[in-house]
Coordinates of C-alpha atoms in Angstrom, one line a residue:
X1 CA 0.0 0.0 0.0
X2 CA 2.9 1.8 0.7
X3 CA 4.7 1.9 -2.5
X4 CA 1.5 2.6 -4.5
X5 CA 1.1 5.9 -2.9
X6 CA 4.8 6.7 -3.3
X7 CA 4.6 6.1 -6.8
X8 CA 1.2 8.0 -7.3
X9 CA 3.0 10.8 -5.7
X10 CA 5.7 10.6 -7.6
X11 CA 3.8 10.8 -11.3
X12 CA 2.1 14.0 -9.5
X13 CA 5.3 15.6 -9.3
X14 CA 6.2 19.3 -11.2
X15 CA 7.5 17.6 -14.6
X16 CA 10.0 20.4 -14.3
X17 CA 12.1 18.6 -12.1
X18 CA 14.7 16.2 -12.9
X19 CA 13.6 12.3 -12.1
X20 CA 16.5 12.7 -9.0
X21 CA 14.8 15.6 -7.8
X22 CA 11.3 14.0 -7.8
X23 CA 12.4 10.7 -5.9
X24 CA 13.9 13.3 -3.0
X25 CA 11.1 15.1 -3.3
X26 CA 8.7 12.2 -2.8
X27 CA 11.0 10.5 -0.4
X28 CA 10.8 13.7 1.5
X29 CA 7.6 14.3 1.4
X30 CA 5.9 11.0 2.2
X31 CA 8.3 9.7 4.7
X32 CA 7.0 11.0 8.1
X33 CA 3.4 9.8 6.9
X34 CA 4.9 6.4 6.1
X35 CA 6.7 6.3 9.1
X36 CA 3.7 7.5 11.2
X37 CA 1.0 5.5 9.6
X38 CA 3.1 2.0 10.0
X39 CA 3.6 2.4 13.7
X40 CA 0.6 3.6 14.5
X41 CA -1.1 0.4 13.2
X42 CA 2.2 -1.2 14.4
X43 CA 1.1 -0.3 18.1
X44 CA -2.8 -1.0 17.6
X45 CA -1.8 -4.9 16.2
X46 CA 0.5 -5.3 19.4
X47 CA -2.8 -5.2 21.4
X48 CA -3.3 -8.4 20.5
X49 CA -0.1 -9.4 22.1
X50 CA -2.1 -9.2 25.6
X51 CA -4.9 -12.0 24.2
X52 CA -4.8 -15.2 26.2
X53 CA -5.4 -16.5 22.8
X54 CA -2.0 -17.5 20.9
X55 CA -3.3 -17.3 17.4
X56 CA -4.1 -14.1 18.2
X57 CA -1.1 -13.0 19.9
X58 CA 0.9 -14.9 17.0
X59 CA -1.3 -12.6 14.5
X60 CA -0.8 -9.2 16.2
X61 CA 3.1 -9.7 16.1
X62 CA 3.2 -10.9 12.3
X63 CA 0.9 -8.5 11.2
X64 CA 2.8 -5.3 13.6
X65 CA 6.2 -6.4 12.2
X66 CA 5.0 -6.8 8.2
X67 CA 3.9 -3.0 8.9
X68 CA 7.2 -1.8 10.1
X69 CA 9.0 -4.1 7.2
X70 CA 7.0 -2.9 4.7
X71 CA 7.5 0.8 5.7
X72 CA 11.0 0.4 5.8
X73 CA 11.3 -1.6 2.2
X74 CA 9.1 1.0 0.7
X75 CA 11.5 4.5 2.0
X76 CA 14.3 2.8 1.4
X77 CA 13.9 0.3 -1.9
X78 CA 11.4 2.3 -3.8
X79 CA 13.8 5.2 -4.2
X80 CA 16.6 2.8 -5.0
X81 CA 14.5 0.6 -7.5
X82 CA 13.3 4.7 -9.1
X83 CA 17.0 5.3 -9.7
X84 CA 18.0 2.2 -11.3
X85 CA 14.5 1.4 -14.0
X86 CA 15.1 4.1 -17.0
X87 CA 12.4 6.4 -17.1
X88 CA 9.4 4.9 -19.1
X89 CA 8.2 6.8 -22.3
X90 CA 4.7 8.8 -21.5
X91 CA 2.0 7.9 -23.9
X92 CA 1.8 10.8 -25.4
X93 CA 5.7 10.2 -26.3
X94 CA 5.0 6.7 -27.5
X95 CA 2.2 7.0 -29.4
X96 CA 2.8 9.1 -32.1
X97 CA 0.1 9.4 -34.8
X98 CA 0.4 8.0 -37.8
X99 CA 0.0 9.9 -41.5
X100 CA -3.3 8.8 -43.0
X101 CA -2.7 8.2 -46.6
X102 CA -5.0 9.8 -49.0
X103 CA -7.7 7.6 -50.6
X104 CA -9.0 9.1 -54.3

């Protein structure tokens, strides 16, 4: 969920900036929400480490620590997987219309 708003962001960007400056700018921009978000929901799964119930307590830890994994993956690999994928073609650039010949 993570990555999908970092990279929704990042298509939002000013396309006056240069793709380096749009991954800082995103990476700046979204990381305190990231951060804040994951351990918030972090903290409300560790509830259910106080269940007398171990499913539960077994749930509330996997589920608190894919949060906090999957904020850190996303701050840290999205930038890095940005930088190394060449920029894709818009569609305006790939699509380029084509000459209709002229019928008689």
């Amino acid at each position: 969920d993570y990555s999908i708003h970092f990279i929704s962001y990042f298509r939002r960007c000013s396309n006056n900036q240069t793709y380096l400056e749009k991954i800082k700018t995103v990476t700046g921009k979204l990381a305190m929400p990231i951060i804040v978000n994951s351990a918030c929901l972090s903290l409300g799964f560790m509830v259910l480490l106080l269940s007398d119930f171990g499913s539960l307590r077994n749930l509330g830890s996997v589920i608190s620590l894919s949060m906090i994994i999957c904020a850190v993956i996303t701050l840290i690999l999205m930038p890095v997987m940005l930088t190394l994928i060449p920029k894709a073609p818009s569609i305006s650039e790939k699509v380029k219309p084509s000459p209709i010949p002229a019928t008689n």
